[in-house]
mmCIF file of C-alpha atoms in Angstrom:
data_model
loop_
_atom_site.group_PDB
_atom_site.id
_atom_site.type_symbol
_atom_site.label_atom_id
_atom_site.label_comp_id
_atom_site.label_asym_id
_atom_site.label_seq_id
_atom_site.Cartn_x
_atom_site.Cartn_y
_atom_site.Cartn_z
ATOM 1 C CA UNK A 1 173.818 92.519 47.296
ATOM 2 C CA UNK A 2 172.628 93.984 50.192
ATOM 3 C CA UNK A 3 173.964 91.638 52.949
ATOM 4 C CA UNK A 4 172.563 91.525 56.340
ATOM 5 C CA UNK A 5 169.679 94.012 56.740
ATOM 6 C CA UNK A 6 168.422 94.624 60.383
ATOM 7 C CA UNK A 7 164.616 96.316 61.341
ATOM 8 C CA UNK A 8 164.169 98.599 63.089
ATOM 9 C CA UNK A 9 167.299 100.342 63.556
ATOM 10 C CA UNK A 10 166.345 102.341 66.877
ATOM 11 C CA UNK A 11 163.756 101.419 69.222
ATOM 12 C CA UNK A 12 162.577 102.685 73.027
ATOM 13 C CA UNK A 13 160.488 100.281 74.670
ATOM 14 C CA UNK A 14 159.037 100.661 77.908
ATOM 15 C CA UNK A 15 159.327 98.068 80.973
ATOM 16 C CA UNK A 16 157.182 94.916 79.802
ATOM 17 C CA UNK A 17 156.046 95.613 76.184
ATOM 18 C CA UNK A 18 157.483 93.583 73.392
ATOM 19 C CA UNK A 19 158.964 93.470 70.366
ATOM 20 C CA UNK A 20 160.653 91.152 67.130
ATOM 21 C CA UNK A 21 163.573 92.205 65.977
ATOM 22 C CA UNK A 22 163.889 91.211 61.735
ATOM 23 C CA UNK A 23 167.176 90.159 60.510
ATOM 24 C CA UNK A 24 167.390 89.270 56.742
ATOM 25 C CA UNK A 25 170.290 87.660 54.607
ATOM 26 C CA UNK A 26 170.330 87.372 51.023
ATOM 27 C CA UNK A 27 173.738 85.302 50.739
ATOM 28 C CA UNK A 28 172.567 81.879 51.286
ATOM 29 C CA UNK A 29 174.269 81.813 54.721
ATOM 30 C CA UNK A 30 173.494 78.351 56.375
ATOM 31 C CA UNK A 31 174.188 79.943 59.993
ATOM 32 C CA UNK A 32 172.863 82.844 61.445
ATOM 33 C CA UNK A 33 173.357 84.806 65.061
ATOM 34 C CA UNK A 34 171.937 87.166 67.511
ATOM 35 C CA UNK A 35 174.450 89.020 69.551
ATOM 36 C CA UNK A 36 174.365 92.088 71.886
ATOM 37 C CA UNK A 37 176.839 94.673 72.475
ATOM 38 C CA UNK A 38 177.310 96.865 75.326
ATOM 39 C CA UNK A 39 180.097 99.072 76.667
ATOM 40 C CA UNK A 40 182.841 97.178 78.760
ATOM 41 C CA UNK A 41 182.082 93.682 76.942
ATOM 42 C CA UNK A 42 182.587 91.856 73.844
ATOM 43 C CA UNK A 43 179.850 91.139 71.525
ATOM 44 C CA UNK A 44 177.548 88.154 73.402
ATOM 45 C CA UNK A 45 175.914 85.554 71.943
ATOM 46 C CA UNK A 46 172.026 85.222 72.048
ATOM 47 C CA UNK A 47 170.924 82.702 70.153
ATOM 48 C CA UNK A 48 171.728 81.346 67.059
ATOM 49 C CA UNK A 49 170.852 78.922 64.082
ATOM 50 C CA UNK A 50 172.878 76.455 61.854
ATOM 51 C CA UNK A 51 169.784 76.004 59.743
ATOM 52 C CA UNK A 52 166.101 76.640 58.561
ATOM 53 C CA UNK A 53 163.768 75.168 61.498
ATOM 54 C CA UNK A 54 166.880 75.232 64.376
ATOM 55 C CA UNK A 55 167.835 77.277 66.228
ATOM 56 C CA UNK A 56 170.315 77.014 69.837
ATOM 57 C CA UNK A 57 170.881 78.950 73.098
ATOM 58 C CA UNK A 58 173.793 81.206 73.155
ATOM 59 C CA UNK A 59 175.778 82.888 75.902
ATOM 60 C CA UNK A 60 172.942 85.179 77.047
ATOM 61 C CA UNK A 61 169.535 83.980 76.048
ATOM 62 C CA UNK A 62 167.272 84.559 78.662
ATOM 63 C CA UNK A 63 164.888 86.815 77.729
ATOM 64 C CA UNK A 64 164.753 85.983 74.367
ATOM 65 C CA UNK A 65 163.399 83.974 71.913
ATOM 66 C CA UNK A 66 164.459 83.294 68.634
ATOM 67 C CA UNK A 67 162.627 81.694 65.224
ATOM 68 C CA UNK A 68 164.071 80.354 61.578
ATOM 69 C CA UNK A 69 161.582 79.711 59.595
ATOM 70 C CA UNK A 70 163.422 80.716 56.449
ATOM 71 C CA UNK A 71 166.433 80.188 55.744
ATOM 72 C CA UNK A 72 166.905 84.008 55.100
ATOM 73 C CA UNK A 73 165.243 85.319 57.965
ATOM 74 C CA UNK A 74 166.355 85.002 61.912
ATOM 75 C CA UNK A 75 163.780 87.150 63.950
ATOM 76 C CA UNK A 76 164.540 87.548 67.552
ATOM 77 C CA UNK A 77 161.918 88.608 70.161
ATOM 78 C CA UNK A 78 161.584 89.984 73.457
ATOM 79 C CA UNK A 79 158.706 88.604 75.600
ATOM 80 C CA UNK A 80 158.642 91.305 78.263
ATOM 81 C CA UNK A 81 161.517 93.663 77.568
ATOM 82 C CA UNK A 82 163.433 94.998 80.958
ATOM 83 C CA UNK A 83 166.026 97.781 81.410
ATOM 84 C CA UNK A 84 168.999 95.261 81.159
ATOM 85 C CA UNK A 85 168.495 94.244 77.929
ATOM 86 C CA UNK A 86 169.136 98.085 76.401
ATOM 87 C CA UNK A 87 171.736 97.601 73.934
ATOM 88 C CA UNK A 88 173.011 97.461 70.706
ATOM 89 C CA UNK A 89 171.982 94.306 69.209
ATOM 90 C CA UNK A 90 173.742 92.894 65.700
ATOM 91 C CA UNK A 91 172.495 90.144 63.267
ATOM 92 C CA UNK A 92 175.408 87.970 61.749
ATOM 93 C CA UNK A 93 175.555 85.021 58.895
ATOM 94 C CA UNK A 94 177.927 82.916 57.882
ATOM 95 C CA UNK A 95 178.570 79.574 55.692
ATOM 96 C CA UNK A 96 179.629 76.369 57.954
ATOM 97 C CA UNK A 97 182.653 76.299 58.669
ATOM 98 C CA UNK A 98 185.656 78.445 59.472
ATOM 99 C CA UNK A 99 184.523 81.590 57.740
ATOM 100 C CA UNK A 100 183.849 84.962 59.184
ATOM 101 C CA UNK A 101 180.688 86.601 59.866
ATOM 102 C CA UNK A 102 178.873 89.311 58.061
ATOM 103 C CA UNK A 103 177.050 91.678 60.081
ATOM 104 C CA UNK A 104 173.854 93.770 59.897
ATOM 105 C CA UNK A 105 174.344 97.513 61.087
ATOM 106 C CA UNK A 106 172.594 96.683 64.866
ATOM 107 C CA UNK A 107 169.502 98.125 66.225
ATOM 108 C CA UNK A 108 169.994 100.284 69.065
ATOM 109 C CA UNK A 109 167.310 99.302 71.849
ATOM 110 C CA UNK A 110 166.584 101.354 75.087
ATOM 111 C CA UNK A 111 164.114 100.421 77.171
ATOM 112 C CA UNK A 112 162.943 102.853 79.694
ATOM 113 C CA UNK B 1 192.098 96.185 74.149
ATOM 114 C CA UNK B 2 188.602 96.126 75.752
ATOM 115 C CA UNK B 3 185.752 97.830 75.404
ATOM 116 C CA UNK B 4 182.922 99.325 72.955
ATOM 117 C CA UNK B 5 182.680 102.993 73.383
ATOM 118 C CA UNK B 6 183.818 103.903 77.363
ATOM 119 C CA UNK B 7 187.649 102.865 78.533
ATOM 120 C CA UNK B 8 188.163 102.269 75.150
ATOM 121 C CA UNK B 9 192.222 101.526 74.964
ATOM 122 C CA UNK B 10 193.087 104.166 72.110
ATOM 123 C CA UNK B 11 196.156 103.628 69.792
ATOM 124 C CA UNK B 12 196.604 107.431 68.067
ATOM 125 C CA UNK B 13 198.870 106.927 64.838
ATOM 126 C CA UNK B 14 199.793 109.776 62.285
ATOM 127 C CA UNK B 15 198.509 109.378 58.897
ATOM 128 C CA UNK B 16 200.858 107.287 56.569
ATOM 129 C CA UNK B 17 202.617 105.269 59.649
ATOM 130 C CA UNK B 18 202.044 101.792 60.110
ATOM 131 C CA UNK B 19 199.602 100.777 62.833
ATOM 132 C CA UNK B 20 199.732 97.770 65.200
ATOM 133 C CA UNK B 21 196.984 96.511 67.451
ATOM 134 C CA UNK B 22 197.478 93.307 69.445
ATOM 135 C CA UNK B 23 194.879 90.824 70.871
ATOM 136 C CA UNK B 24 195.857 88.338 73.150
ATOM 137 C CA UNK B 25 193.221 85.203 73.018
ATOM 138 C CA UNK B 26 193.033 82.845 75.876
ATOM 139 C CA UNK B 27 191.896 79.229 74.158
ATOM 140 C CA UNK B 28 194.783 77.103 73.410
ATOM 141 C CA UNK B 29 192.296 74.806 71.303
ATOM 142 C CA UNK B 30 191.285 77.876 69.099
ATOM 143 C CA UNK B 31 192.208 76.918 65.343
ATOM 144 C CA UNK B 32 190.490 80.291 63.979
ATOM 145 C CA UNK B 33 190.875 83.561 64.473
ATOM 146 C CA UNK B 34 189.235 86.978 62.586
ATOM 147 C CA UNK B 35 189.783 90.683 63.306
ATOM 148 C CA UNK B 36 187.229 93.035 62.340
ATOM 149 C CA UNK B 37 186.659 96.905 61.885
ATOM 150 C CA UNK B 38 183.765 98.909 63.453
ATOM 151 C CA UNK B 39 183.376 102.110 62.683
ATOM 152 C CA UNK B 40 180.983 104.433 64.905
ATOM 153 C CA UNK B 41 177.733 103.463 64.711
ATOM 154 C CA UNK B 42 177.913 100.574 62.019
ATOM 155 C CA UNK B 43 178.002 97.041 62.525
ATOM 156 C CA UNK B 44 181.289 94.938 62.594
ATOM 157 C CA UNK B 45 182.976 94.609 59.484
ATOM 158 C CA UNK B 46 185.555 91.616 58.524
ATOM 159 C CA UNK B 47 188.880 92.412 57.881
ATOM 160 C CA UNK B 48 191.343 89.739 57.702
ATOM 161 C CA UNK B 49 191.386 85.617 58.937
ATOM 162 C CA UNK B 50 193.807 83.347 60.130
ATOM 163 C CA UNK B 51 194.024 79.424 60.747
ATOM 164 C CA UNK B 52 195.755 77.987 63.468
ATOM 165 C CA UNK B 53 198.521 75.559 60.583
ATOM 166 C CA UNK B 54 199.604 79.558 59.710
ATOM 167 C CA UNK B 55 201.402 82.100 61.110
ATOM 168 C CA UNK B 56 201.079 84.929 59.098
ATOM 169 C CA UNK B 57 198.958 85.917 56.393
ATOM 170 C CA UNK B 58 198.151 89.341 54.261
ATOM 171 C CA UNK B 59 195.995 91.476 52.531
ATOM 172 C CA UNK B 60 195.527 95.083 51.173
ATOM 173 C CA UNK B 61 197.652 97.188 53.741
ATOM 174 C CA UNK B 62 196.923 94.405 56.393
ATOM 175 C CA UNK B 63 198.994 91.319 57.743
ATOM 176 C CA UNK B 64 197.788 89.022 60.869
ATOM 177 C CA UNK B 65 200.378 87.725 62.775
ATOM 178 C CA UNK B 66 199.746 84.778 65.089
ATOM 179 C CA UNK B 67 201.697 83.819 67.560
ATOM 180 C CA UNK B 68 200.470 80.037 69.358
ATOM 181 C CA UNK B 69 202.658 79.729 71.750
ATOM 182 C CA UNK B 70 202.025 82.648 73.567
ATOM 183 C CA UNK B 71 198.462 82.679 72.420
ATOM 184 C CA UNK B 72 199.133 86.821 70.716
ATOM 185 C CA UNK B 73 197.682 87.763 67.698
ATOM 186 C CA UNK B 74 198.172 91.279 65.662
ATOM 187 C CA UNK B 75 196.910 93.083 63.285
ATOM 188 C CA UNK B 76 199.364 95.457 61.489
ATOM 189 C CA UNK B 77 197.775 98.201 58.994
ATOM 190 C CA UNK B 78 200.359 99.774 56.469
ATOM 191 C CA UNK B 79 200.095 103.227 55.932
ATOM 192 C CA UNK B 80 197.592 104.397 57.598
ATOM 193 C CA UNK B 81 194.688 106.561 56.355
ATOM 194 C CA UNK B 82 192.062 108.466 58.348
ATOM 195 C CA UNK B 83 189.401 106.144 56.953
ATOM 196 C CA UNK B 84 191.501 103.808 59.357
ATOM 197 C CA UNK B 85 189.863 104.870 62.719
ATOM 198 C CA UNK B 86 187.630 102.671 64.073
ATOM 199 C CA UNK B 87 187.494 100.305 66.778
ATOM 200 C CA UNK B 88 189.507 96.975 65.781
ATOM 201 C CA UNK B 89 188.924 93.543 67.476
ATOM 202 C CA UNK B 90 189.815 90.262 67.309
ATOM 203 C CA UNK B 91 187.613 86.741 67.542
ATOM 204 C CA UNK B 92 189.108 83.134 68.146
ATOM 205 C CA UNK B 93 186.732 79.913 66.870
ATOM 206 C CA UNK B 94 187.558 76.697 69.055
ATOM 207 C CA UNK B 95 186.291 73.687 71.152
ATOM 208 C CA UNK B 96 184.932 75.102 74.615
ATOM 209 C CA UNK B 97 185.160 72.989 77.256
ATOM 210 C CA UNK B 98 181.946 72.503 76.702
ATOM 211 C CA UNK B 99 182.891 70.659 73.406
ATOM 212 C CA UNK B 100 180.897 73.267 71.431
ATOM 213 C CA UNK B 101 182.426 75.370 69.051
ATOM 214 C CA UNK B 102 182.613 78.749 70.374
ATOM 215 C CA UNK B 103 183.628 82.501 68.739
ATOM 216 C CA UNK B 104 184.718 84.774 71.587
ATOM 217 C CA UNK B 105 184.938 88.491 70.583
ATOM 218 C CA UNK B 106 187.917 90.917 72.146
ATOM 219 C CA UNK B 107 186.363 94.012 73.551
ATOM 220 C CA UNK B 108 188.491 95.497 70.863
ATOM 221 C CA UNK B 109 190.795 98.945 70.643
ATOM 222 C CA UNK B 110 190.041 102.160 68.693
ATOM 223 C CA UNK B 111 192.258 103.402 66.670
ATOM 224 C CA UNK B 112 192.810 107.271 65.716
ATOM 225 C CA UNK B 113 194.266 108.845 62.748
ATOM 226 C CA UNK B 114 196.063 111.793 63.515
ATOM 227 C CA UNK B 115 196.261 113.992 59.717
#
């Protein structure tokens, strides 16, 4: 079982160029997440889906873009990346419901 | 505790004590709350849930303690092992005002293991 795989796992971008971010679950999680995480804050919310074909603003989704078009796979993308969205950024799943979240092990993106 | 990586509160602890790190949550209406282990440069890792209808509950080496009316939860890790460090945090589940449910993640605490 390999959980919550993330691509790539490092990335520099420069100003304006853009990029999809893969995450991949093979647990039959209904609901799936984009958060970031930077130094001095909790982990954000992005975006995130409760099933195949939906997906929701989070906290912090401007900027961003998300699709679901399997229920396995949550890609998030960056139109025009800019300096402020260097971070860490970590795919989550979860069944509905009050259960905890499994996590992929982030992608670290700089953009320069 | 808050914060990934700088101003990091630390909590040092000698190997084989018991280790306590607190979180204090701020929505009344959460019903849910998770702590989680992160270890340098992996992704968050689940430790150890709690609903709001309990007030403690346990696991291998590690009990949550939850504390409503003064909205305080802890995680307590019996005898320590180096394996142990990592930066812990908490998450509460509950109905923003929004009327949404919403997870909000602590900014967590690291935790060292003196051998």
């Amino acid at each position: 079982n390999a959980g919550v795989t993330q691509t790539p796992k490092f990335r520099v971008l420069k100003t304006g160029q853009s990029m999809t971010l893969l995450c991949a679950q093979d647990m039959n999680h209904e609901y799936m997440y984009w958060y970031r995480q930077d130094p001095g804050m909790g982990l954000r919310l992005i975006h995130y889906s409760v099933g195949e074909g939906t997906t929701a603003k989070g906290e912090v989704p401007d900027g961003y873009n998300v699709s679901r078009l399997k229920k396995q796979n949550f890609l998030l993308g960056l139109e025009s990346a800019a300096p402020s969205q260097t971070s860490v950024y970590f795919c989550a799943s979860s069944r509905a419901g009050n259960y905890g979240y499994t996590f992929g092990s982030g992608t670290r993106l700089t953009v320069v | 505790g808050e914060s990934v990586g700088l101003h990091l509160p630390t909590l040092s602890v000698q190997e084989g004590d018991n280790s306590i790190i607190n979180c204090a949550y701020s929505n009344s209406a959460s019903d849910y709350f998770i702590w989680y282990k992160q270890e340098s440069g992996k992704g968050p890792q689940f430790i150890i849930d709690i609903r709001s209808n309990m007030d403690k509950r346990q696991g291998q080496r590690v009990t949550v303690l939850l504390n409503k009316t003064v909205k305080h939860l802890s995680l307590q890790i019996a005898a320590t092992q180096p394996g142990d460090s990592a930066v812990y945090f908490c998450a509460e589940k509950g109905l923003s005002s929004g009327g949404y449910q919403k997870v909000t993640f602590g900014i967590g605490t690291k935790l060292q293991v003196i051998p």
